[in-house]
């Protein structure tokens, strides 16, 4: 399975864009990149996913590099409620495997 | 229900006792996943089901852990002779399938918080 690496933690000022990077250099051609987040004491919440094109939804944007070896999740206007652990995962044929995630702290 | 349901939400058990954790996936979801999350750590994959079969059990920490699924619906994760290191939140997720063609997301339950004392 492709592995992902993310920074352990990041801070972001409220109202500013939060850019969360993820490396997945061993991703194979037909594996998708998914992002989930987990707010304290809750189950993980789906955010967005993509294959090779950039994607945008009401929550976030996902930028995937042309070689697909890395991606960036963008929260355009971070709020205090966005404080959570963000997981970048690669969905392979058989299972979804999570890394340790990035703890995003949004600061007032 | 509309989402993935797990029970109990909290379980305190004595060391050495057996526990059963239940997961009710979203109706129609053929894939079901179990994860463990220890305090302050990331999600650790345990096992997944495609239908009622478990093609990959590699994440189960020891032979004290087992899981089954029946009727392509409810799944039970059983931990025998619990140890203190088993204390964690056990999360269940389901999705329409593992086939990438379906390009679908996994929905998570709220988890069962297990405390072994």
Coordinates of C-alpha atoms in Angstrom, one line a residue:
Chain A
X1 CA 0.0 0.0 0.0
X2 CA 1.1 3.5 -0.7
X3 CA 2.2 5.4 2.4
X4 CA 1.7 9.0 3.2
X5 CA 3.7 11.4 5.2
X6 CA 2.4 14.6 6.7
X7 CA 3.7 17.2 9.1
X8 CA 2.8 16.4 12.7
X9 CA 1.2 19.8 13.4
X10 CA 0.5 23.2 11.9
X11 CA -1.0 26.5 13.1
X12 CA -3.2 28.8 11.1
X13 CA -4.7 32.2 11.9
X14 CA -8.5 32.3 11.8
X15 CA -9.8 33.6 8.5
X16 CA -6.6 32.7 6.6
X17 CA -6.1 29.9 4.2
X18 CA -4.8 26.6 5.7
X19 CA -2.6 24.7 3.4
X20 CA -1.9 21.1 4.6
X21 CA 0.7 19.2 2.6
X22 CA 1.0 15.5 2.1
X23 CA 3.6 13.3 0.4
X24 CA 2.6 10.0 -1.2
X25 CA 5.6 9.3 -3.5
X26 CA 4.8 5.6 -3.9
X27 CA 1.2 6.1 -5.1
X28 CA 0.3 4.0 -8.0
X29 CA -1.6 5.2 -11.1
X30 CA -5.0 4.1 -10.1
X31 CA -5.0 5.0 -6.4
X32 CA -7.0 8.0 -5.1
X33 CA -5.9 10.5 -2.6
X34 CA -8.5 11.1 0.1
X35 CA -8.6 13.6 3.0
X36 CA -10.4 13.1 6.2
X37 CA -10.4 15.0 9.4
X38 CA -11.1 14.1 13.0
X39 CA -12.4 16.6 15.5
X40 CA -11.7 15.6 19.1
X41 CA -13.8 12.7 20.3
X42 CA -15.6 12.2 17.0
X43 CA -15.3 9.7 14.1
X44 CA -13.3 10.8 11.0
X45 CA -15.2 13.1 8.6
X46 CA -14.8 12.9 4.8
X47 CA -13.5 16.1 3.2
X48 CA -12.5 15.6 -0.4
X49 CA -10.8 13.2 -2.7
X50 CA -9.1 13.2 -6.1
X51 CA -7.2 11.1 -8.6
X52 CA -5.0 13.6 -10.6
X53 CA -7.1 16.7 -11.3
X54 CA -7.5 19.4 -8.8
X55 CA -10.8 19.2 -6.9
X56 CA -13.0 21.7 -5.0
X57 CA -16.1 21.3 -2.9
X58 CA -17.9 23.3 -0.3
X59 CA -15.4 22.4 2.4
X60 CA -12.0 22.5 0.7
X61 CA -9.8 22.3 -2.4
X62 CA -7.4 19.6 -3.2
X63 CA -4.3 20.3 -5.3
X64 CA -2.5 17.2 -6.7
X65 CA 0.9 17.6 -8.3
X66 CA 1.3 16.5 -11.9
X67 CA 3.5 13.6 -10.9
X68 CA 0.9 12.7 -8.2
X69 CA 3.7 12.3 -5.6
X70 CA 2.2 15.0 -3.3
X71 CA -0.9 16.9 -2.7
X72 CA -2.1 19.9 -0.7
X73 CA -5.5 20.3 1.1
X74 CA -6.6 23.9 1.2
X75 CA -9.1 25.3 3.6
X76 CA -9.7 28.7 2.1
X77 CA -10.9 30.5 5.2
X78 CA -10.1 28.6 8.4
X79 CA -12.4 28.9 11.4
X80 CA -11.9 27.7 14.9
X81 CA -14.2 24.8 14.1
X82 CA -11.6 23.5 11.6
X83 CA -9.2 22.7 14.5
X84 CA -8.8 18.9 14.0
X85 CA -6.4 16.2 12.9
X86 CA -6.3 16.0 9.1
X87 CA -5.5 12.6 7.5
X88 CA -4.2 12.3 4.0
X89 CA -4.7 8.7 2.8
X90 CA -4.3 6.7 -0.3
X91 CA -7.1 4.4 -1.2
X92 CA -5.8 1.3 -2.8
X93 CA -7.6 -1.7 -4.2
X94 CA -8.3 -3.4 -0.9
X95 CA -8.3 -1.0 2.0
X96 CA -7.9 2.5 3.3
X97 CA -4.8 3.0 5.4
X98 CA -4.4 6.1 7.5
X99 CA -1.2 7.8 8.5
X100 CA -0.7 9.8 11.7
X101 CA -2.2 13.0 10.3
X102 CA -1.5 16.7 10.8
X103 CA -2.9 18.4 13.9
X104 CA -4.2 21.7 12.7
X105 CA -4.7 24.4 15.3
X106 CA -6.6 27.4 14.2
X107 CA -5.7 30.4 16.2
X108 CA -8.1 33.3 16.9
Chain B
X1 CA -30.3 4.6 10.6
X2 CA -28.7 7.0 8.2
X3 CA -25.1 6.5 9.4
X4 CA -22.7 3.9 10.8
X5 CA -23.8 2.9 14.3
X6 CA -21.5 1.4 16.9
X7 CA -22.3 0.0 20.3
X8 CA -21.6 0.3 23.0
X9 CA -20.3 3.9 22.9
X10 CA -18.2 3.2 26.0
X11 CA -17.1 0.0 27.6
X12 CA -15.1 -0.5 30.8
X13 CA -13.9 -4.0 31.4
X14 CA -11.5 -5.8 33.7
X15 CA -8.2 -7.2 32.5
X16 CA -8.6 -10.7 31.3
X17 CA -12.3 -10.4 30.3
X18 CA -13.6 -10.8 26.8
X19 CA -15.4 -7.9 25.0
X20 CA -17.6 -7.7 21.9
X21 CA -17.9 -4.5 19.9
X22 CA -20.6 -4.1 17.4
X23 CA -20.9 -2.2 14.1
X24 CA -24.0 -1.6 12.0
X25 CA -22.9 -0.2 8.7
X26 CA -24.9 1.9 6.3
X27 CA -27.5 -0.3 4.5
X28 CA -26.1 -1.5 1.2
X29 CA -22.5 -0.9 2.0
X30 CA -20.5 -4.0 1.1
X31 CA -17.2 -2.9 2.5
X32 CA -16.7 -2.6 6.3
X33 CA -13.5 -1.5 8.1
X34 CA -12.3 -1.7 11.7
X35 CA -9.7 0.7 13.0
X36 CA -8.2 1.3 16.4
X37 CA -7.1 4.7 17.8
X38 CA -5.0 4.9 20.9
X39 CA -4.9 8.1 22.8
X40 CA -3.0 10.7 20.9
X41 CA -2.2 8.5 18.0
X42 CA -3.4 8.0 14.4
X43 CA -5.9 5.5 13.1
X44 CA -4.5 2.0 13.0
X45 CA -6.0 -0.4 10.5
X46 CA -7.3 -3.7 11.9
X47 CA -9.3 -5.6 9.4
X48 CA -11.8 -5.0 6.5
X49 CA -14.6 -7.0 5.1
X50 CA -15.8 -7.3 1.5
X51 CA -19.2 -8.8 2.0
X52 CA -18.9 -11.3 4.7
X53 CA -15.3 -12.3 4.0
X54 CA -12.2 -10.7 5.3
X55 CA -9.5 -10.7 2.7
X56 CA -7.0 -8.9 4.8
X57 CA -6.6 -9.6 8.5
X58 CA -3.0 -8.4 8.7
X59 CA -3.8 -5.5 11.0
X60 CA -5.2 -7.6 13.8
X61 CA -2.7 -7.1 16.7
X62 CA -2.8 -10.6 18.1
X63 CA -4.7 -13.9 18.0
X64 CA -6.8 -12.4 20.9
X65 CA -8.6 -10.3 18.3
X66 CA -11.1 -11.6 15.9
X67 CA -14.0 -10.2 13.8
X68 CA -16.9 -11.5 11.8
X69 CA -19.6 -10.2 9.7
X70 CA -22.9 -11.7 8.8
X71 CA -25.6 -11.0 6.2
X72 CA -23.3 -8.4 4.7
X73 CA -24.4 -6.2 7.5
X74 CA -23.5 -6.2 11.2
X75 CA -20.0 -6.9 12.2
X76 CA -18.6 -7.9 15.6
X77 CA -15.0 -7.3 16.8
X78 CA -14.1 -9.6 19.7
X79 CA -11.2 -9.1 22.0
X80 CA -10.4 -12.1 24.2
X81 CA -8.5 -11.9 27.5
X82 CA -8.3 -8.1 27.3
X83 CA -5.1 -6.3 28.3
X84 CA -4.5 -2.8 29.3
X85 CA -2.8 -2.0 26.0
X86 CA -6.1 -2.8 24.3
X87 CA -7.6 0.4 25.7
X88 CA -8.4 2.6 22.7
X89 CA -11.3 3.9 20.6
X90 CA -12.4 1.3 18.1
X91 CA -13.8 2.9 14.9
X92 CA -15.9 1.2 12.3
X93 CA -16.4 2.5 8.8
X94 CA -18.4 1.3 5.8
X95 CA -18.4 2.1 2.1
X96 CA -20.2 1.0 -1.0
X97 CA -17.2 -1.1 -2.0
X98 CA -13.5 -1.3 -2.3
X99 CA -13.6 -1.3 -6.0
X100 CA -11.9 1.9 -7.2
X101 CA -14.4 2.2 -10.0
X102 CA -17.0 3.1 -7.5
X103 CA -14.7 5.9 -6.3
X104 CA -16.5 6.3 -3.1
X105 CA -15.9 7.5 0.4
X106 CA -16.0 5.7 3.7
X107 CA -18.3 6.7 6.4
X108 CA -17.3 6.4 10.0
X109 CA -19.1 5.6 13.2
X110 CA -18.5 7.5 16.4
X111 CA -16.5 4.6 17.8
X112 CA -16.5 2.5 21.0
X113 CA -14.2 3.8 23.7
X114 CA -12.8 0.7 25.4
X115 CA -11.0 1.0 28.8
X116 CA -9.4 -2.0 30.3
X117 CA -8.7 -1.7 34.0

